[in-house]
Amino acid sequence: MTRPILYHCPDARSLRCLWAVEEAEIDVDLRLLKFPPRAFEPDYRAVNPLMTVPGWIEDGRLMTESAAICERIAEGTPLEVRRSEADYWDYRNWLHRSDATLTFPLAIMIRYTRVEPEERRLVQAVEDYRAFFGGRAKSIEAALADGREWLVAGRFTIADIVIGYAAFLATTLGADDVLGEVTKAWLGRCMAREGFQRARTRQKAAA
């Protein structure tokens, strides 16, 4: 069996996948790219025509959606919430919320603070989408308000990884002040995990 290949940019949303890999202790071939790949990695188009990360190659199949790749990684491990478990649909909802609702406004912030040239940066757009993220992030605070340690199923799962990444990304953009106190405590637990620490160390070692 050949190892899956993970194409990754440091701290990009592909960090979800690398974090899940470390938690599940799956052996992968990590390929590090410069961000954004569309600007710096022309050869990557032959791998992933979208020119986005993550790119996951396994058995000749390309996957490009970070939450879906995390589902693949989690399958058959405690990181997965199975259909027979009471929190299954809450778990699936968090997986979809991670990008569609939470990471999207942060991606707009990244575009207009880091990617676009200085003359095209839009301060108002950054502030608007920062507030947009803050409103949506209240859903994390509400879910954790009952004192639970992790989002679903009474254990750490990829729901914590995919949502935790969005909260972590907010901290790198100076938007962590829009997170609630309970959310910040939960994020601290996520970031203290050995899997998260190993993922961030590994992405630096591969650079």
mmCIF file of N, CA and C in Angstrom, residues 32-147:
data_model
loop_
_atom_site.group_PDB
_atom_site.id
_atom_site.type_symbol
_atom_site.label_atom_id
_atom_site.label_comp_id
_atom_site.label_asym_id
_atom_site.label_seq_id
_atom_site.Cartn_x
_atom_site.Cartn_y
_atom_site.Cartn_z
ATOM 1 N N LEU A 32 5.016 19.995 1.244
ATOM 2 C CA LEU A 32 4.791 21.376 1.675
ATOM 3 C C LEU A 32 4.868 22.327 0.489
ATOM 4 N N LEU A 33 3.889 23.229 0.391
ATOM 5 C CA LEU A 33 3.818 24.205 -0.686
ATOM 6 C C LEU A 33 3.876 25.619 -0.122
ATOM 7 N N LYS A 34 4.274 26.567 -0.976
ATOM 8 C CA LYS A 34 4.238 27.977 -0.595
ATOM 9 C C LYS A 34 2.817 28.506 -0.785
ATOM 10 N N PHE A 35 2.406 29.422 0.090
ATOM 11 C CA PHE A 35 1.048 29.975 0.035
ATOM 12 C C PHE A 35 1.062 31.363 -0.595
ATOM 13 N N PRO A 36 0.097 31.640 -1.511
ATOM 14 C CA PRO A 36 -0.899 30.719 -2.054
ATOM 15 C C PRO A 36 -0.323 29.915 -3.216
ATOM 16 N N PRO A 37 -0.670 28.636 -3.331
ATOM 17 C CA PRO A 37 -0.094 27.801 -4.391
ATOM 18 C C PRO A 37 -0.306 28.357 -5.794
ATOM 19 N N ARG A 38 -1.453 29.022 -6.022
ATOM 20 C CA ARG A 38 -1.729 29.522 -7.371
ATOM 21 C C ARG A 38 -0.708 30.562 -7.817
ATOM 22 N N ALA A 39 -0.068 31.211 -6.851
ATOM 23 C CA ALA A 39 0.928 32.231 -7.177
ATOM 24 C C ALA A 39 2.348 31.676 -7.226
ATOM 25 N N PHE A 40 2.615 30.641 -6.420
ATOM 26 C CA PHE A 40 3.998 30.202 -6.239
ATOM 27 C C PHE A 40 4.286 28.762 -6.659
ATOM 28 N N GLU A 41 3.252 27.986 -6.952
ATOM 29 C CA GLU A 41 3.457 26.563 -7.236
ATOM 30 C C GLU A 41 2.768 26.150 -8.534
ATOM 31 N N PRO A 42 3.256 26.616 -9.698
ATOM 32 C CA PRO A 42 2.573 26.308 -10.961
ATOM 33 C C PRO A 42 2.466 24.819 -11.260
ATOM 34 N N ASP A 43 3.425 24.023 -10.821
ATOM 35 C CA ASP A 43 3.389 22.588 -11.098
ATOM 36 C C ASP A 43 2.274 21.871 -10.344
ATOM 37 N N TYR A 44 1.773 22.508 -9.306
ATOM 38 C CA TYR A 44 0.711 21.890 -8.491
ATOM 39 C C TYR A 44 -0.601 21.772 -9.265
ATOM 40 N N ARG A 45 -0.765 22.567 -10.322
ATOM 41 C CA ARG A 45 -2.004 22.522 -11.103
ATOM 42 C C ARG A 45 -2.243 21.128 -11.684
ATOM 43 N N ALA A 46 -1.178 20.432 -11.999
ATOM 44 C CA ALA A 46 -1.311 19.078 -12.544
ATOM 45 C C ALA A 46 -1.839 18.099 -11.501
ATOM 46 N N VAL A 47 -1.647 18.428 -10.229
ATOM 47 C CA VAL A 47 -2.143 17.594 -9.135
ATOM 48 C C VAL A 47 -3.569 17.984 -8.780
ATOM 49 N N ASN A 48 -3.773 19.283 -8.586
ATOM 50 C CA ASN A 48 -5.072 19.812 -8.175
ATOM 51 C C ASN A 48 -5.400 21.046 -9.011
ATOM 52 N N PRO A 49 -6.258 20.902 -10.011
ATOM 53 C CA PRO A 49 -6.591 22.041 -10.881
ATOM 54 C C PRO A 49 -7.161 23.242 -10.134
ATOM 55 N N LEU A 50 -7.706 23.028 -8.939
ATOM 56 C CA LEU A 50 -8.221 24.137 -8.143
ATOM 57 C C LEU A 50 -7.099 25.000 -7.577
ATOM 58 N N MET A 51 -5.897 24.435 -7.491
ATOM 59 C CA MET A 51 -4.726 25.138 -6.933
ATOM 60 C C MET A 51 -4.950 25.535 -5.476
ATOM 61 N N THR A 52 -5.686 24.714 -4.735
ATOM 62 C CA THR A 52 -5.956 24.956 -3.326
ATOM 63 C C THR A 52 -5.335 23.855 -2.479
ATOM 64 N N VAL A 53 -5.151 24.141 -1.216
ATOM 65 C CA VAL A 53 -4.794 23.108 -0.252
ATOM 66 C C VAL A 53 -5.943 23.005 0.755
ATOM 67 N N PRO A 54 -6.145 21.788 1.248
ATOM 68 C CA PRO A 54 -5.348 20.575 1.055
ATOM 69 C C PRO A 54 -5.588 19.920 -0.298
ATOM 70 N N GLY A 55 -4.613 19.093 -0.656
ATOM 71 C CA GLY A 55 -4.785 18.130 -1.720
ATOM 72 C C GLY A 55 -4.403 16.781 -1.132
ATOM 73 N N TRP A 56 -5.308 15.839 -1.199
ATOM 74 C CA TRP A 56 -5.081 14.500 -0.616
ATOM 75 C C TRP A 56 -5.183 13.484 -1.741
ATOM 76 N N ILE A 57 -4.111 12.763 -1.993
ATOM 77 C CA ILE A 57 -4.086 11.743 -3.038
ATOM 78 C C ILE A 57 -3.977 10.373 -2.377
ATOM 79 N N GLU A 58 -4.940 9.518 -2.686
ATOM 80 C CA GLU A 58 -4.924 8.163 -2.133
ATOM 81 C C GLU A 58 -5.585 7.222 -3.135
ATOM 82 N N ASP A 59 -4.872 6.158 -3.473
ATOM 83 C CA ASP A 59 -5.387 5.175 -4.436
ATOM 84 C C ASP A 59 -5.822 5.844 -5.739
ATOM 85 N N GLY A 60 -5.073 6.858 -6.170
ATOM 86 C CA GLY A 60 -5.370 7.530 -7.417
ATOM 87 C C GLY A 60 -6.506 8.530 -7.359
ATOM 88 N N ARG A 61 -7.075 8.767 -6.175
ATOM 89 C CA ARG A 61 -8.201 9.682 -6.008
ATOM 90 C C ARG A 61 -7.722 10.973 -5.362
ATOM 91 N N LEU A 62 -8.193 12.103 -5.903
ATOM 92 C CA LEU A 62 -7.892 13.411 -5.320
ATOM 93 C C LEU A 62 -9.061 13.873 -4.468
ATOM 94 N N MET A 63 -8.779 14.295 -3.230
ATOM 95 C CA MET A 63 -9.745 14.973 -2.378
ATOM 96 C C MET A 63 -9.203 16.364 -2.071
ATOM 97 N N THR A 64 -10.108 17.351 -2.034
ATOM 98 C CA THR A 64 -9.666 18.739 -1.861
ATOM 99 C C THR A 64 -10.344 19.472 -0.715
ATOM 100 N N GLU A 65 -11.344 18.861 -0.074
ATOM 101 C CA GLU A 65 -12.093 19.544 0.991
ATOM 102 C C GLU A 65 -11.594 19.070 2.351
ATOM 103 N N SER A 66 -11.146 20.010 3.165
ATOM 104 C CA SER A 66 -10.459 19.648 4.406
ATOM 105 C C SER A 66 -11.323 18.830 5.351
ATOM 106 N N ALA A 67 -12.590 19.193 5.500
ATOM 107 C CA ALA A 67 -13.453 18.439 6.420
ATOM 108 C C ALA A 67 -13.699 17.024 5.899
ATOM 109 N N ALA A 68 -13.871 16.880 4.587
ATOM 110 C CA ALA A 68 -14.079 15.551 4.005
ATOM 111 C C ALA A 68 -12.840 14.686 4.176
ATOM 112 N N ILE A 69 -11.669 15.287 4.003
ATOM 113 C CA ILE A 69 -10.422 14.543 4.204
ATOM 114 C C ILE A 69 -10.303 14.114 5.664
ATOM 115 N N CYS A 70 -10.691 14.991 6.576
ATOM 116 C CA CYS A 70 -10.673 14.625 7.996
ATOM 117 C C CYS A 70 -11.611 13.452 8.269
ATOM 118 N N GLU A 71 -12.769 13.432 7.595
ATOM 119 C CA GLU A 71 -13.671 12.280 7.742
ATOM 120 C C GLU A 71 -12.997 11.002 7.274
ATOM 121 N N ARG A 72 -12.301 11.075 6.167
ATOM 122 C CA ARG A 72 -11.582 9.898 5.666
ATOM 123 C C ARG A 72 -10.528 9.441 6.689
ATOM 124 N N ILE A 73 -9.786 10.382 7.233
ATOM 125 C CA ILE A 73 -8.734 10.053 8.196
ATOM 126 C C ILE A 73 -9.319 9.451 9.470
ATOM 127 N N ALA A 74 -10.458 9.984 9.898
ATOM 128 C CA ALA A 74 -11.060 9.564 11.174
ATOM 129 C C ALA A 74 -11.768 8.225 11.091
ATOM 130 N N GLU A 75 -12.076 7.771 9.896
ATOM 131 C CA GLU A 75 -12.893 6.564 9.750
ATOM 132 C C GLU A 75 -12.297 5.379 10.508
ATOM 133 N N GLY A 76 -13.124 4.778 11.364
ATOM 134 C CA GLY A 76 -12.701 3.621 12.129
ATOM 135 C C GLY A 76 -11.876 3.931 13.361
ATOM 136 N N THR A 77 -11.742 5.225 13.703
ATOM 137 C CA THR A 77 -10.995 5.637 14.897
ATOM 138 C C THR A 77 -11.936 6.364 15.849
ATOM 139 N N PRO A 78 -11.509 6.594 17.093
ATOM 140 C CA PRO A 78 -12.346 7.348 18.041
ATOM 141 C C PRO A 78 -12.584 8.800 17.618
ATOM 142 N N LEU A 79 -11.852 9.289 16.619
ATOM 143 C CA LEU A 79 -12.069 10.650 16.117
ATOM 144 C C LEU A 79 -13.373 10.768 15.350
ATOM 145 N N GLU A 80 -13.921 9.636 14.945
ATOM 146 C CA GLU A 80 -15.167 9.595 14.180
ATOM 147 C C GLU A 80 -16.349 9.417 15.126
ATOM 148 N N VAL A 81 -17.463 10.078 14.823
ATOM 149 C CA VAL A 81 -18.720 9.814 15.517
ATOM 150 C C VAL A 81 -19.579 8.982 14.565
ATOM 151 N N ARG A 82 -19.931 7.802 14.998
ATOM 152 C CA ARG A 82 -20.646 6.883 14.121
ATOM 153 C C ARG A 82 -22.141 7.189 14.093
ATOM 154 N N ARG A 83 -22.791 6.728 13.032
ATOM 155 C CA ARG A 83 -24.216 6.977 12.853
ATOM 156 C C ARG A 83 -25.041 6.444 14.022
ATOM 157 N N SER A 84 -24.579 5.413 14.679
ATOM 158 C CA SER A 84 -25.318 4.829 15.801
ATOM 159 C C SER A 84 -25.236 5.673 17.072
ATOM 160 N N GLU A 85 -24.374 6.688 17.102
ATOM 161 C CA GLU A 85 -24.209 7.520 18.289
ATOM 162 C C GLU A 85 -25.195 8.686 18.277
ATOM 163 N N ALA A 86 -25.608 9.085 19.474
ATOM 164 C CA ALA A 86 -26.652 10.109 19.601
ATOM 165 C C ALA A 86 -26.245 11.446 18.986
ATOM 166 N N ASP A 87 -24.972 11.776 19.027
ATOM 167 C CA ASP A 87 -24.507 13.080 18.537
ATOM 168 C C ASP A 87 -24.124 13.076 17.057
ATOM 169 N N TYR A 88 -24.478 12.020 16.338
ATOM 170 C CA TYR A 88 -24.017 11.889 14.958
ATOM 171 C C TYR A 88 -24.365 13.102 14.102
ATOM 172 N N TRP A 89 -25.621 13.551 14.130
ATOM 173 C CA TRP A 89 -26.018 14.654 13.252
ATOM 174 C C TRP A 89 -25.466 15.992 13.726
ATOM 175 N N ASP A 90 -25.304 16.168 15.042
ATOM 176 C CA ASP A 90 -24.618 17.367 15.530
ATOM 177 C C ASP A 90 -23.185 17.392 15.008
ATOM 178 N N TYR A 91 -22.559 16.237 15.053
ATOM 179 C CA TYR A 91 -21.185 16.082 14.549
ATOM 180 C C TYR A 91 -21.102 16.451 13.078
ATOM 181 N N ARG A 92 -22.011 15.932 12.264
ATOM 182 C CA ARG A 92 -21.991 16.234 10.835
ATOM 183 C C ARG A 92 -22.243 17.721 10.581
ATOM 184 N N ASN A 93 -23.116 18.308 11.395
ATOM 185 C CA ASN A 93 -23.396 19.735 11.239
ATOM 186 C C ASN A 93 -22.153 20.573 11.522
ATOM 187 N N TRP A 94 -21.398 20.210 12.561
ATOM 188 C CA TRP A 94 -20.158 20.926 12.858
ATOM 189 C C TRP A 94 -19.165 20.794 11.699
ATOM 190 N N LEU A 95 -19.076 19.618 11.097
ATOM 191 C CA LEU A 95 -18.131 19.429 9.997
ATOM 192 C C LEU A 95 -18.436 20.375 8.841
ATOM 193 N N HIS A 96 -19.723 20.508 8.512
ATOM 194 C CA HIS A 96 -20.101 21.415 7.429
ATOM 195 C C HIS A 96 -19.961 22.881 7.848
ATOM 196 N N ARG A 97 -20.270 23.174 9.095
ATOM 197 C CA ARG A 97 -20.172 24.552 9.584
ATOM 198 C C ARG A 97 -18.737 25.057 9.561
ATOM 199 N N SER A 98 -17.802 24.159 9.707
ATOM 200 C CA SER A 98 -16.402 24.566 9.847
ATOM 201 C C SER A 98 -15.922 25.442 8.703
ATOM 202 N N ASP A 99 -16.277 25.100 7.480
ATOM 203 C CA ASP A 99 -15.842 25.908 6.342
ATOM 204 C C ASP A 99 -16.919 26.866 5.865
ATOM 205 N N ALA A 100 -18.125 26.351 5.667
ATOM 206 C CA ALA A 100 -19.190 27.166 5.069
ATOM 207 C C ALA A 100 -19.528 28.387 5.911
ATOM 208 N N THR A 101 -19.461 28.251 7.219
ATOM 209 C CA THR A 101 -19.884 29.331 8.112
ATOM 210 C C THR A 101 -18.722 30.028 8.815
ATOM 211 N N LEU A 102 -17.706 29.273 9.221
ATOM 212 C CA LEU A 102 -16.666 29.840 10.075
ATOM 213 C C LEU A 102 -15.373 30.213 9.353
ATOM 214 N N THR A 103 -14.864 29.352 8.486
ATOM 215 C CA THR A 103 -13.596 29.666 7.842
ATOM 216 C C THR A 103 -13.758 30.659 6.703
ATOM 217 N N PHE A 104 -14.921 30.666 6.061
ATOM 218 C CA PHE A 104 -15.149 31.562 4.930
ATOM 219 C C PHE A 104 -14.851 33.031 5.252
ATOM 220 N N PRO A 105 -15.420 33.608 6.319
ATOM 221 C CA PRO A 105 -15.117 35.028 6.569
ATOM 222 C C PRO A 105 -13.645 35.269 6.895
ATOM 223 N N LEU A 106 -12.998 34.281 7.492
ATOM 224 C CA LEU A 106 -11.575 34.425 7.798
ATOM 225 C C LEU A 106 -10.746 34.403 6.518
ATOM 226 N N ALA A 107 -11.199 33.622 5.532
ATOM 227 C CA ALA A 107 -10.497 33.588 4.242
ATOM 228 C C ALA A 107 -10.562 34.948 3.560
ATOM 229 N N ILE A 108 -11.689 35.642 3.705
ATOM 230 C CA ILE A 108 -11.797 36.996 3.152
ATOM 231 C C ILE A 108 -10.811 37.922 3.853
ATOM 232 N N MET A 109 -10.708 37.775 5.173
ATOM 233 C CA MET A 109 -9.751 38.593 5.921
ATOM 234 C C MET A 109 -8.324 38.335 5.450
ATOM 235 N N ILE A 110 -7.983 37.066 5.238
ATOM 236 C CA ILE A 110 -6.635 36.735 4.768
ATOM 237 C C ILE A 110 -6.380 37.376 3.411
ATOM 238 N N ARG A 111 -7.364 37.284 2.531
ATOM 239 C CA ARG A 111 -7.182 37.842 1.181
ATOM 240 C C ARG A 111 -6.833 39.322 1.237
ATOM 241 N N TYR A 112 -7.571 40.066 2.069
ATOM 242 C CA TYR A 112 -7.397 41.525 2.064
ATOM 243 C C TYR A 112 -6.424 42.046 3.106
ATOM 244 N N THR A 113 -5.709 41.120 3.775
ATOM 245 C CA THR A 113 -4.620 41.553 4.659
ATOM 246 C C THR A 113 -3.273 40.962 4.236
ATOM 247 N N ARG A 114 -3.282 39.826 3.515
ATOM 248 C CA ARG A 114 -2.021 39.139 3.232
ATOM 249 C C ARG A 114 -1.783 38.821 1.763
ATOM 250 N N VAL A 115 -2.848 38.551 1.034
ATOM 251 C CA VAL A 115 -2.683 38.047 -0.331
ATOM 252 C C VAL A 115 -2.679 39.166 -1.362
ATOM 253 N N GLU A 116 -3.655 40.047 -1.280
ATOM 254 C CA GLU A 116 -3.754 41.128 -2.264
ATOM 255 C C GLU A 116 -2.617 42.139 -2.079
ATOM 256 N N PRO A 117 -2.156 42.760 -3.176
ATOM 257 C CA PRO A 117 -1.141 43.815 -3.032
ATOM 258 C C PRO A 117 -1.698 44.986 -2.225
ATOM 259 N N GLU A 118 -0.801 45.765 -1.675
ATOM 260 C CA GLU A 118 -1.173 46.833 -0.742
ATOM 261 C C GLU A 118 -2.289 47.723 -1.269
ATOM 262 N N GLU A 119 -2.233 48.071 -2.543
ATOM 263 C CA GLU A 119 -3.224 49.003 -3.096
ATOM 264 C C GLU A 119 -4.607 48.392 -3.243
ATOM 265 N N ARG A 120 -4.714 47.080 -3.141
ATOM 266 C CA ARG A 120 -6.020 46.418 -3.276
ATOM 267 C C ARG A 120 -6.577 45.945 -1.934
ATOM 268 N N ARG A 121 -5.894 46.219 -0.853
ATOM 269 C CA ARG A 121 -6.359 45.772 0.457
ATOM 270 C C ARG A 121 -7.510 46.650 0.933
ATOM 271 N N LEU A 122 -8.526 45.992 1.505
ATOM 272 C CA LEU A 122 -9.760 46.685 1.871
ATOM 273 C C LEU A 122 -9.990 46.587 3.378
ATOM 274 N N VAL A 123 -9.679 47.648 4.067
ATOM 275 C CA VAL A 123 -9.802 47.671 5.524
ATOM 276 C C VAL A 123 -11.246 47.418 5.954
ATOM 277 N N GLN A 124 -12.196 48.020 5.263
ATOM 278 C CA GLN A 124 -13.602 47.866 5.646
ATOM 279 C C GLN A 124 -14.069 46.430 5.472
ATOM 280 N N ALA A 125 -13.636 45.778 4.413
ATOM 281 C CA ALA A 125 -14.002 44.374 4.202
ATOM 282 C C ALA A 125 -13.453 43.504 5.328
ATOM 283 N N VAL A 126 -12.231 43.778 5.740
ATOM 284 C CA VAL A 126 -11.625 43.009 6.836
ATOM 285 C C VAL A 126 -12.434 43.178 8.110
ATOM 286 N N GLU A 127 -12.815 44.398 8.434
ATOM 287 C CA GLU A 127 -13.593 44.640 9.647
ATOM 288 C C GLU A 127 -14.987 44.023 9.558
ATOM 289 N N ASP A 128 -15.606 44.125 8.395
ATOM 290 C CA ASP A 128 -16.946 43.555 8.218
ATOM 291 C C ASP A 128 -16.935 42.037 8.393
ATOM 292 N N TYR A 129 -15.945 41.382 7.814
ATOM 293 C CA TYR A 129 -15.909 39.928 7.893
ATOM 294 C C TYR A 129 -15.381 39.444 9.233
ATOM 295 N N ARG A 130 -14.629 40.278 9.909
ATOM 296 C CA ARG A 130 -14.245 39.970 11.292
ATOM 297 C C ARG A 130 -15.491 39.921 12.168
ATOM 298 N N ALA A 131 -16.383 40.902 12.002
ATOM 299 C CA ALA A 131 -17.633 40.918 12.756
ATOM 300 C C ALA A 131 -18.532 39.748 12.348
ATOM 301 N N PHE A 132 -18.532 39.440 11.063
ATOM 302 C CA PHE A 132 -19.297 38.300 10.547
ATOM 303 C C PHE A 132 -18.849 37.024 11.243
ATOM 304 N N PHE A 133 -17.530 36.826 11.308
ATOM 305 C CA PHE A 133 -16.998 35.638 11.994
ATOM 306 C C PHE A 133 -17.392 35.634 13.463
ATOM 307 N N GLY A 134 -17.273 36.790 14.122
ATOM 308 C CA GLY A 134 -17.612 36.863 15.546
ATOM 309 C C GLY A 134 -19.034 36.443 15.822
ATOM 310 N N GLY A 135 -19.961 36.858 14.977
ATOM 311 C CA GLY A 135 -21.351 36.465 15.161
ATOM 312 C C GLY A 135 -21.537 34.969 15.007
ATOM 313 N N ARG A 136 -20.878 34.382 14.011
ATOM 314 C CA ARG A 136 -21.018 32.941 13.779
ATOM 315 C C ARG A 136 -20.309 32.128 14.849
ATOM 316 N N ALA A 137 -19.219 32.656 15.399
ATOM 317 C CA ALA A 137 -18.458 31.940 16.420
ATOM 318 C C ALA A 137 -19.223 31.810 17.737
ATOM 319 N N LYS A 138 -20.286 32.594 17.883
ATOM 320 C CA LYS A 138 -21.104 32.461 19.098
ATOM 321 C C LYS A 138 -21.716 31.071 19.202
ATOM 322 N N SER A 139 -21.837 30.380 18.076
ATOM 323 C CA SER A 139 -22.390 29.025 18.103
ATOM 324 C C SER A 139 -21.472 28.069 18.862
ATOM 325 N N ILE A 140 -20.175 28.330 18.827
ATOM 326 C CA ILE A 140 -19.225 27.493 19.574
ATOM 327 C C ILE A 140 -19.419 27.732 21.068
ATOM 328 N N GLU A 141 -19.499 28.998 21.440
ATOM 329 C CA GLU A 141 -19.691 29.360 22.846
ATOM 330 C C GLU A 141 -20.976 28.750 23.388
ATOM 331 N N ALA A 142 -22.048 28.806 22.603
ATOM 332 C CA ALA A 142 -23.339 28.263 23.037
ATOM 333 C C ALA A 142 -23.257 26.753 23.245
ATOM 334 N N ALA A 143 -22.547 26.062 22.355
ATOM 335 C CA ALA A 143 -22.443 24.608 22.458
ATOM 336 C C ALA A 143 -21.652 24.179 23.686
ATOM 337 N N LEU A 144 -20.676 24.985 24.067
ATOM 338 C CA LEU A 144 -19.798 24.634 25.192
ATOM 339 C C LEU A 144 -20.286 25.184 26.528
ATOM 340 N N ALA A 145 -21.372 25.929 26.499
ATOM 341 C CA ALA A 145 -21.840 26.627 27.701
ATOM 342 C C ALA A 145 -22.268 25.691 28.819
ATOM 343 N N ASP A 146 -22.576 24.439 28.482
ATOM 344 C CA ASP A 146 -23.010 23.490 29.525
ATOM 345 C C ASP A 146 -21.840 22.848 30.255
ATOM 346 N N GLY A 147 -20.618 23.260 29.937
ATOM 347 C CA GLY A 147 -19.449 22.769 30.653
ATOM 348 C C GLY A 147 -18.757 21.580 30.025
#
